[in-house]
Coordinates of C-alpha atoms in Angstrom, one line a residue:
M1 CA -38.3 -38.1 0.0
K2 CA -40.1 -34.8 -0.3
K3 CA -43.1 -35.0 -2.6
K4 CA -43.0 -32.5 -5.5
K5 CA -45.6 -29.8 -5.2
Q6 CA -48.2 -30.1 -7.9
V7 CA -49.1 -27.1 -10.0
P8 CA -52.8 -26.3 -9.5
E9 CA -54.9 -27.2 -12.6
W10 CA -56.4 -23.8 -12.9
M11 CA -52.9 -22.4 -13.8
N12 CA -52.9 -24.5 -17.0
S13 CA -56.4 -23.4 -18.0
S14 CA -56.8 -22.0 -21.5
L15 CA -58.6 -19.1 -19.8
W16 CA -55.2 -17.6 -18.9
S17 CA -53.3 -18.3 -22.1
T18 CA -55.0 -18.1 -25.4
P19 CA -54.1 -20.7 -28.2
S20 CA -52.9 -17.9 -30.4
D21 CA -50.2 -16.8 -28.0
P22 CA -47.2 -15.6 -30.1
P23 CA -43.7 -17.0 -29.6
A24 CA -41.9 -15.9 -26.5
S25 CA -39.4 -13.9 -28.5
V26 CA -42.1 -11.6 -30.0
S27 CA -43.2 -8.5 -28.1
V28 CA -46.9 -7.7 -28.4
R29 CA -48.4 -4.6 -27.0
E30 CA -51.7 -2.8 -27.6
E31 CA -51.5 0.8 -28.7
P32 CA -52.6 3.1 -25.9
P33 CA -55.9 4.8 -26.6
T34 CA -56.1 8.4 -27.8
I35 CA -57.4 10.4 -24.9
P36 CA -59.6 13.4 -25.5
T37 CA -57.9 16.7 -24.7
N38 CA -60.8 18.6 -23.1
Q39 CA -60.9 19.1 -19.4
N40 CA -64.1 17.1 -18.8
A41 CA -63.1 14.1 -20.8
S42 CA -63.8 10.7 -19.2
P43 CA -61.0 8.2 -18.7
P44 CA -60.6 5.9 -21.7
L45 CA -62.4 2.6 -22.0
S46 CA -60.4 -0.6 -21.5
S47 CA -61.2 -3.2 -24.1
S48 CA -60.4 -5.9 -21.6
S49 CA -62.8 -4.7 -18.9
S50 CA -65.5 -2.8 -20.7
V51 CA -69.0 -4.3 -20.2
S52 CA -69.8 -3.4 -23.7
S53 CA -67.1 -5.8 -25.0
P54 CA -68.5 -8.4 -27.4
T55 CA -67.2 -11.1 -25.1
A56 CA -68.9 -9.8 -22.0
T57 CA -71.6 -12.1 -20.7
A58 CA -75.0 -11.1 -19.3
D59 CA -73.7 -12.0 -15.8
D60 CA -70.7 -9.7 -16.3
I61 CA -73.0 -6.8 -17.3
S62 CA -75.3 -7.5 -14.4
R63 CA -72.5 -7.6 -11.8
H64 CA -71.0 -4.4 -13.3
A65 CA -74.3 -2.5 -13.0
Q66 CA -74.8 -3.8 -9.5
A67 CA -71.4 -2.7 -8.5
Q68 CA -72.0 0.8 -9.7
V69 CA -75.3 0.9 -7.7
Q70 CA -73.4 -0.2 -4.6
L71 CA -70.7 2.4 -5.1
L72 CA -73.2 5.2 -5.4
A73 CA -75.0 3.9 -2.4
E74 CA -71.8 3.9 -0.3
L75 CA -70.8 7.3 -1.5
S76 CA -74.2 8.8 -0.6
R77 CA -73.8 7.8 3.1
K78 CA -73.1 10.6 5.6
V79 CA -70.2 8.5 6.9
I80 CA -68.8 6.1 4.3
D81 CA -68.0 2.6 5.3
M82 CA -64.5 2.3 4.0
R83 CA -64.3 -1.4 4.5
E84 CA -67.4 -2.0 2.4
L85 CA -66.2 0.5 -0.2
R86 CA -62.9 -1.2 -0.6
R87 CA -64.6 -4.6 -0.9
V88 CA -66.9 -3.4 -3.7
V89 CA -64.1 -1.6 -5.7
A90 CA -61.7 -4.6 -5.2
S91 CA -64.2 -7.1 -6.4
Q92 CA -66.0 -5.2 -9.2
G93 CA -63.8 -2.3 -10.1
I94 CA -65.0 1.1 -11.2
S95 CA -67.2 2.0 -14.2
D96 CA -65.4 2.5 -17.5
A97 CA -67.0 6.0 -17.6
G98 CA -64.7 6.8 -14.7
A99 CA -67.0 9.6 -13.2
L100 CA -66.7 8.1 -9.8
R101 CA -63.0 7.3 -9.9
P102 CA -61.7 10.8 -8.8
T103 CA -63.7 10.7 -5.6
L104 CA -63.1 7.0 -5.0
W105 CA -59.3 7.3 -5.4
K106 CA -59.2 10.3 -3.0
L107 CA -61.1 8.2 -0.4
L108 CA -59.0 5.1 -0.9
L109 CA -55.8 7.1 -0.5
G110 CA -57.1 8.8 2.6
Y111 CA -57.1 12.3 1.1
L112 CA -60.8 12.6 1.8
P113 CA -62.1 11.5 5.2
P114 CA -65.0 9.1 5.4
D115 CA -67.2 11.8 7.0
R116 CA -68.7 13.7 4.0
S117 CA -69.5 16.7 6.2
L118 CA -65.7 17.3 6.5
W119 CA -64.9 17.2 2.8
S120 CA -65.4 20.9 2.0
S121 CA -63.2 22.1 4.9
E122 CA -60.5 19.5 4.4
L123 CA -60.2 20.3 0.7
A124 CA -60.1 24.0 1.3
K125 CA -57.3 23.5 3.9
K126 CA -55.2 21.2 1.7
R127 CA -55.6 23.4 -1.4
S128 CA -54.5 26.5 0.6
Q129 CA -51.6 24.6 2.0
Y130 CA -50.4 23.6 -1.5
K131 CA -50.6 27.2 -2.6
N132 CA -48.4 28.1 0.3
F133 CA -45.9 25.4 -0.6
K134 CA -45.6 26.8 -4.1
D135 CA -45.2 30.3 -2.8
D136 CA -42.5 29.3 -0.4
L137 CA -40.6 26.7 -2.5
L138 CA -40.8 28.0 -6.0
T139 CA -39.6 31.6 -5.4
N140 CA -36.4 32.7 -6.9
P141 CA -33.6 33.4 -4.4
S142 CA -33.5 37.1 -5.6
E143 CA -37.1 37.5 -4.6
I144 CA -36.5 35.8 -1.2
T145 CA -33.5 38.1 -0.5
R146 CA -35.6 41.1 -1.5
R147 CA -38.4 40.1 0.9
M148 CA -35.9 39.5 3.7
Y149 CA -34.5 43.0 3.1
N150 CA -37.9 44.6 3.1
S151 CA -38.8 42.8 6.3
N152 CA -35.6 43.8 8.0
S153 CA -36.1 47.4 6.8
A154 CA -39.5 47.5 8.3
A155 CA -38.2 46.1 11.6
L156 CA -35.5 48.8 11.7
G157 CA -38.0 51.6 11.0
I158 CA -36.6 52.5 7.5
D159 CA -39.3 54.5 5.7
D160 CA -41.2 52.9 2.8
A161 CA -40.0 55.4 0.2
K162 CA -36.4 54.8 1.0
S163 CA -36.9 51.0 1.2
H164 CA -38.7 51.0 -2.2
T165 CA -35.9 53.1 -3.8
Q166 CA -33.1 50.8 -2.5
T167 CA -35.0 47.7 -3.5
R168 CA -35.6 49.1 -7.0
L169 CA -31.9 49.8 -7.4
L170 CA -31.1 46.4 -6.1
L171 CA -29.5 45.6 -2.8
S172 CA -26.2 47.2 -1.8
R173 CA -23.3 44.8 -1.3
S174 CA -23.0 45.8 2.3
R175 CA -26.4 44.5 3.0
I176 CA -25.9 41.0 1.3
T177 CA -24.6 38.5 3.8
H178 CA -22.0 35.9 2.8
Q179 CA -24.7 33.2 3.2
D180 CA -27.1 35.0 0.8
H181 CA -24.5 35.6 -1.9
P182 CA -25.0 33.7 -5.2
L183 CA -21.5 32.3 -5.0
S184 CA -21.7 31.2 -1.5
L185 CA -20.8 27.5 -0.8
V186 CA -22.4 27.4 2.6
K187 CA -24.8 24.5 2.6
T188 CA -27.6 26.5 4.2
S189 CA -27.3 29.3 1.5
I190 CA -30.5 29.8 -0.4
W191 CA -28.4 30.2 -3.6
N192 CA -26.4 27.1 -3.0
Q193 CA -29.6 25.1 -2.6
F194 CA -31.1 26.8 -5.7
F195 CA -28.2 25.6 -7.9
Q196 CA -28.4 22.1 -6.4
D197 CA -32.1 22.0 -7.2
T198 CA -31.5 23.1 -10.8
E199 CA -30.1 19.7 -11.8
I200 CA -33.2 17.9 -10.4
I201 CA -35.5 20.4 -12.1
D202 CA -33.8 19.8 -15.4
Q203 CA -34.3 16.0 -15.0
I204 CA -38.0 16.5 -14.1
D205 CA -38.4 18.7 -17.2
R206 CA -36.9 16.1 -19.5
D207 CA -39.0 13.3 -18.0
V208 CA -42.3 15.1 -18.0
N209 CA -41.8 16.0 -21.6
R210 CA -41.5 12.3 -22.4
T211 CA -44.6 11.3 -20.5
H212 CA -47.0 9.3 -22.6
P213 CA -45.9 11.0 -25.9
D214 CA -48.8 9.2 -27.8
I215 CA -51.6 10.6 -25.5
H216 CA -52.7 14.2 -26.3
F217 CA -53.6 14.9 -22.7
F218 CA -49.9 14.8 -21.8
S219 CA -48.1 15.5 -25.0
G220 CA -48.3 17.9 -27.9
D221 CA -48.2 21.6 -28.7
S222 CA -51.8 22.4 -27.5
L223 CA -52.1 24.9 -24.6
F224 CA -54.0 22.2 -22.7
A225 CA -51.2 19.6 -23.0
K226 CA -48.6 22.3 -22.1
S227 CA -50.7 23.3 -19.1
N228 CA -50.9 19.7 -17.9
Q229 CA -47.1 19.3 -18.3
E230 CA -46.5 22.4 -16.2
A231 CA -48.7 21.0 -13.5
L232 CA -46.8 17.7 -13.4
K233 CA -43.5 19.5 -13.3
T234 CA -44.7 21.8 -10.4
I235 CA -45.9 18.9 -8.4
L236 CA -42.7 16.9 -8.8
I237 CA -40.5 20.0 -7.9
V238 CA -42.5 20.8 -4.8
F239 CA -42.4 17.1 -3.8
A240 CA -38.6 16.9 -4.3
K241 CA -38.0 20.0 -2.2
L242 CA -40.2 18.8 0.6
N243 CA -38.8 15.3 0.7
S244 CA -35.1 15.5 1.0
G245 CA -34.8 11.7 1.7
I246 CA -36.3 10.8 -1.6
R247 CA -36.1 13.9 -3.7
Y248 CA -36.8 12.8 -7.3
F249 CA -36.0 9.6 -9.2
Q250 CA -36.4 8.9 -12.9
G251 CA -39.8 7.6 -13.6
M252 CA -41.7 9.4 -10.9
N253 CA -43.5 11.2 -13.6
E254 CA -45.0 8.0 -14.8
V255 CA -46.4 7.2 -11.3
L256 CA -47.8 10.7 -11.1
A257 CA -49.5 10.7 -14.5
P258 CA -52.5 8.5 -13.7
L259 CA -53.4 10.4 -10.6
F260 CA -53.3 13.8 -12.4
Y261 CA -55.2 12.4 -15.4
V262 CA -58.0 11.1 -13.2
F263 CA -58.4 14.2 -11.1
K264 CA -58.1 16.6 -14.0
N265 CA -61.0 14.7 -15.6
D266 CA -63.3 15.1 -12.6
P267 CA -66.8 16.1 -13.8
D268 CA -67.0 18.5 -10.9
E269 CA -65.6 21.8 -12.2
E270 CA -64.3 23.0 -8.9
N271 CA -62.4 19.7 -8.3
E272 CA -61.1 19.8 -11.9
A273 CA -59.8 23.4 -11.2
F274 CA -57.9 22.2 -8.2
A275 CA -56.6 19.0 -9.7
E276 CA -53.0 20.0 -9.3
A277 CA -53.3 20.5 -5.5
D278 CA -55.4 17.3 -5.0
T279 CA -52.9 15.3 -7.1
F280 CA -50.0 16.5 -5.1
F281 CA -51.4 15.3 -1.8
C282 CA -52.6 12.0 -3.2
F283 CA -49.2 11.5 -4.8
V284 CA -47.6 11.9 -1.4
E285 CA -50.1 9.4 0.1
L286 CA -49.4 6.9 -2.6
L287 CA -45.7 7.0 -2.3
S288 CA -45.9 6.9 1.5
R289 CA -47.4 3.4 1.1
F290 CA -44.4 2.3 -1.0
Q291 CA -41.8 4.6 0.6
D292 CA -39.3 1.8 1.6
N293 CA -38.9 1.0 -2.1
F294 CA -37.9 4.5 -2.9
C295 CA -35.4 5.2 -0.1
Q296 CA -31.9 4.4 -1.4
Q297 CA -30.6 4.0 2.1
L298 CA -32.9 1.0 2.6
D299 CA -32.0 -0.8 -0.7
N300 CA -30.1 -3.6 1.1
S301 CA -32.3 -3.7 4.2
I302 CA -35.1 -6.1 5.1
V303 CA -37.7 -3.5 3.9
G304 CA -36.0 -2.0 0.8
I305 CA -36.6 -2.6 -2.9
R306 CA -34.3 -5.7 -3.0
S307 CA -36.2 -7.3 -0.2
T308 CA -39.5 -6.5 -2.0
I309 CA -38.2 -8.3 -5.1
T310 CA -37.2 -11.2 -3.0
R311 CA -40.7 -11.4 -1.6
L312 CA -42.0 -11.6 -5.2
S313 CA -39.6 -14.5 -5.9
Q314 CA -40.8 -16.3 -2.8
L315 CA -44.4 -15.7 -3.8
L316 CA -43.8 -17.3 -7.2
K317 CA -42.0 -20.2 -5.6
E318 CA -44.9 -20.8 -3.2
H319 CA -47.5 -20.9 -5.9
D320 CA -45.6 -22.3 -8.9
E321 CA -42.3 -23.8 -8.0
E322 CA -41.8 -25.3 -11.4
L323 CA -41.9 -21.9 -13.1
W324 CA -39.8 -20.3 -10.3
R325 CA -37.1 -23.0 -10.8
H326 CA -37.1 -22.7 -14.6
L327 CA -36.7 -18.9 -14.4
E328 CA -34.3 -18.5 -11.5
V329 CA -32.3 -21.8 -11.5
T330 CA -32.4 -23.1 -15.1
T331 CA -32.4 -20.0 -17.2
K332 CA -30.9 -17.6 -14.6
V333 CA -33.4 -14.9 -15.1
N334 CA -32.9 -12.8 -12.0
P335 CA -36.2 -11.1 -11.0
Q336 CA -34.4 -7.8 -10.5
F337 CA -33.9 -7.7 -14.3
Y338 CA -37.6 -7.1 -14.8
A339 CA -39.4 -6.8 -11.5
F340 CA -37.5 -3.7 -10.4
R341 CA -39.4 -1.5 -12.9
W342 CA -42.7 -3.3 -12.4
I343 CA -42.6 -2.5 -8.6
I344 CA -41.0 0.9 -8.6
L345 CA -43.2 2.3 -11.3
L346 CA -46.3 0.5 -10.2
L347 CA -46.7 -1.3 -13.5
T348 CA -47.3 2.0 -15.4
Q349 CA -44.8 0.9 -18.1
E350 CA -46.2 -2.6 -18.7
F351 CA -49.8 -1.9 -19.8
N352 CA -51.7 0.7 -21.8
F353 CA -53.0 3.7 -19.9
A354 CA -56.7 2.5 -19.7
D355 CA -55.6 -0.8 -18.2
I356 CA -53.3 1.0 -15.7
L357 CA -56.4 2.8 -14.3
H358 CA -58.2 -0.5 -13.9
I359 CA -55.2 -2.1 -12.2
W360 CA -54.8 0.8 -9.8
D361 CA -58.5 0.5 -8.8
V362 CA -57.6 -2.9 -7.4
I363 CA -54.2 -1.9 -5.9
L364 CA -55.6 1.1 -4.1
S365 CA -58.7 -0.7 -2.7
D366 CA -57.0 -3.7 -1.1
P367 CA -57.5 -3.4 2.7
E368 CA -54.2 -5.3 3.3
G369 CA -52.3 -2.5 1.6
P370 CA -51.2 -1.8 -2.0
Q371 CA -47.8 -3.4 -1.7
E372 CA -49.1 -6.9 -1.2
T373 CA -51.7 -6.5 -4.0
L374 CA -49.0 -5.2 -6.3
L375 CA -46.8 -8.3 -5.6
R376 CA -49.7 -10.7 -6.3
I377 CA -50.4 -9.0 -9.6
C378 CA -46.7 -9.2 -10.6
C379 CA -46.8 -12.9 -9.7
A380 CA -49.9 -13.3 -11.7
M381 CA -48.2 -11.7 -14.7
L382 CA -45.6 -14.5 -14.6
I383 CA -48.2 -17.2 -14.2
L384 CA -50.3 -15.9 -17.0
V385 CA -47.4 -16.5 -19.5
R386 CA -46.0 -19.6 -17.8
R387 CA -46.3 -21.8 -20.9
R388 CA -44.1 -19.5 -22.9
L389 CA -41.7 -18.9 -20.1
L390 CA -41.3 -22.7 -19.5
A391 CA -40.5 -23.1 -23.2
G392 CA -38.1 -20.1 -23.3
D393 CA -34.4 -19.6 -22.6
F394 CA -32.7 -16.7 -20.9
T395 CA -32.8 -14.3 -23.8
S396 CA -36.4 -14.9 -24.9
N397 CA -37.8 -14.9 -21.4
L398 CA -36.0 -11.7 -20.4
K399 CA -37.1 -10.0 -23.5
M400 CA -40.7 -10.9 -22.9
L401 CA -40.7 -9.9 -19.3
Q402 CA -39.0 -6.5 -20.0
S403 CA -41.7 -5.9 -22.6
Y404 CA -44.7 -7.6 -21.2
P405 CA -47.2 -8.8 -23.9
S406 CA -50.7 -7.4 -24.0
T407 CA -53.2 -9.4 -22.0
N408 CA -56.7 -9.5 -20.7
I409 CA -56.6 -7.4 -17.5
S410 CA -59.7 -8.9 -16.1
H411 CA -58.1 -12.4 -16.3
L412 CA -54.9 -11.1 -14.8
L413 CA -56.7 -9.7 -11.8
Q414 CA -58.6 -12.9 -11.4
V415 CA -55.4 -14.9 -11.2
A416 CA -54.0 -12.4 -8.7
D417 CA -57.2 -12.8 -6.6
K418 CA -56.8 -16.6 -6.7
L419 CA -53.3 -16.3 -5.4
H420 CA -54.7 -14.2 -2.5
V421 CA -57.4 -16.8 -1.7
Q422 CA -54.9 -19.6 -1.8
S423 CA -52.6 -17.8 0.6
V424 CA -55.3 -17.1 3.2

C-alpha cells in the first residue's frame, strides 16, 4: 500500500497564516497606494517589504542595506556579471526607493547589454527604431497614399509645383488604384487594414482608460495622466501592428503598466524622456518569455496556456497533495477558473501596485526563467491560504481565489523559494 505523502511542517507554520485570518468567504484587499504624479516620483513603498516597517528586524535591515551595496557594486562594473546580479536581486529584492529598478529591469530583460560601454549606442539605436515604427505604423492611409503619389511623381519627373498643386487638391481618381481605395476589400489594401485595426484600437483605448483608476499616475484629468495614457495606447497599438500572431488581448494594458511606471520614474531625465520607447522594447522582451501563453493557436498544445495551468496543478500536487486533492477532486475547483488570470496577467490583478513591483523583481531575476518562478509563486499563493481552502467548499474557495486576500509579500516569496529548494 502506497504511503501517504506527509505535508511538510513548515506549510502549517503560523508564519504563513496569521491567527486573524478572516473566513474564506470574505475578500480582503489592501487599497493600492496613491502614487505621486510628478515625473521623478519614486515607486511606492510596499508595507510588506519596507525595511522601515515596525516588524522589520535588525537583521532584515542589515541584509537590505547590504543588498543595495552589492547591487551598486555590480552596476558599477564595466561588464556586469548577470548571474551575480540576478542572484542578488532574487534573494534580496530592490530598494523600496526604486531608483535602481529602471536600470535593473532593463538589464534583467536583456534590453541593456552587460557591457556598460555599449549602453549609449544601444539605447540611441533602439529609441530611433521605435520612432521609425511610430512614423511607419501610425500614419493615416491618406497620408501614406499622398507620400506614394509624391514619390511616384518624383520618379516620373513631374515638377514640384505641379505635384504640390495636385496634392493640395487631393488625388485624382485616375491615380488611385483599386487597392488603395478606401472601399477596397483587398486584404493587402492599406485602407482595409486600417479599418481592421480600428476595432483593436478602440479596445485598447477602453482598456487603457480603465488602467489603475485609483492611481493618479494612470488615471485622472491631469495632463500628466493623459500623457501617460497616450503613451500606453501608442505602445500597445505599435505592438499589435508588429505582432500579427498575438495582436492585442484584453488585459495587456495591465502587464504594460508596471514597466511604463518604473521607466517613467527613472531619476535620469534622459531615460525618463524616452520611457515610452524603452517600455516598448522591454514589453516585447517580457511577452516573448511568456509568448506560448498568449498565442491562441497553442492553447491546446503542450506549451500553451492550458498546459501551463496543468503544470501549476502538478506543482501543487507535488508539494501539497492534500490541498490539491481537496481543491480539484473534492470541491471541483478547476485551476483554470482562477489561474488563467494569474498567469496571463502576471499577477497584476491580485496584489496592490507596490507589491506587484516587488514580485516582478523576483520573477525577472530568476536565471531559470520567469515562467517557472511565476508558477512557484502561484503555487505558494495556494499554500499560503491552505487552512482556509481546506475548510472551504466550491463557492467560498473560488470566491477567495478569484479575489485573492491581502498577504505579506515577503512571506509569499519565501514560500515560493522553499518550493524551489525542495524541487532541486
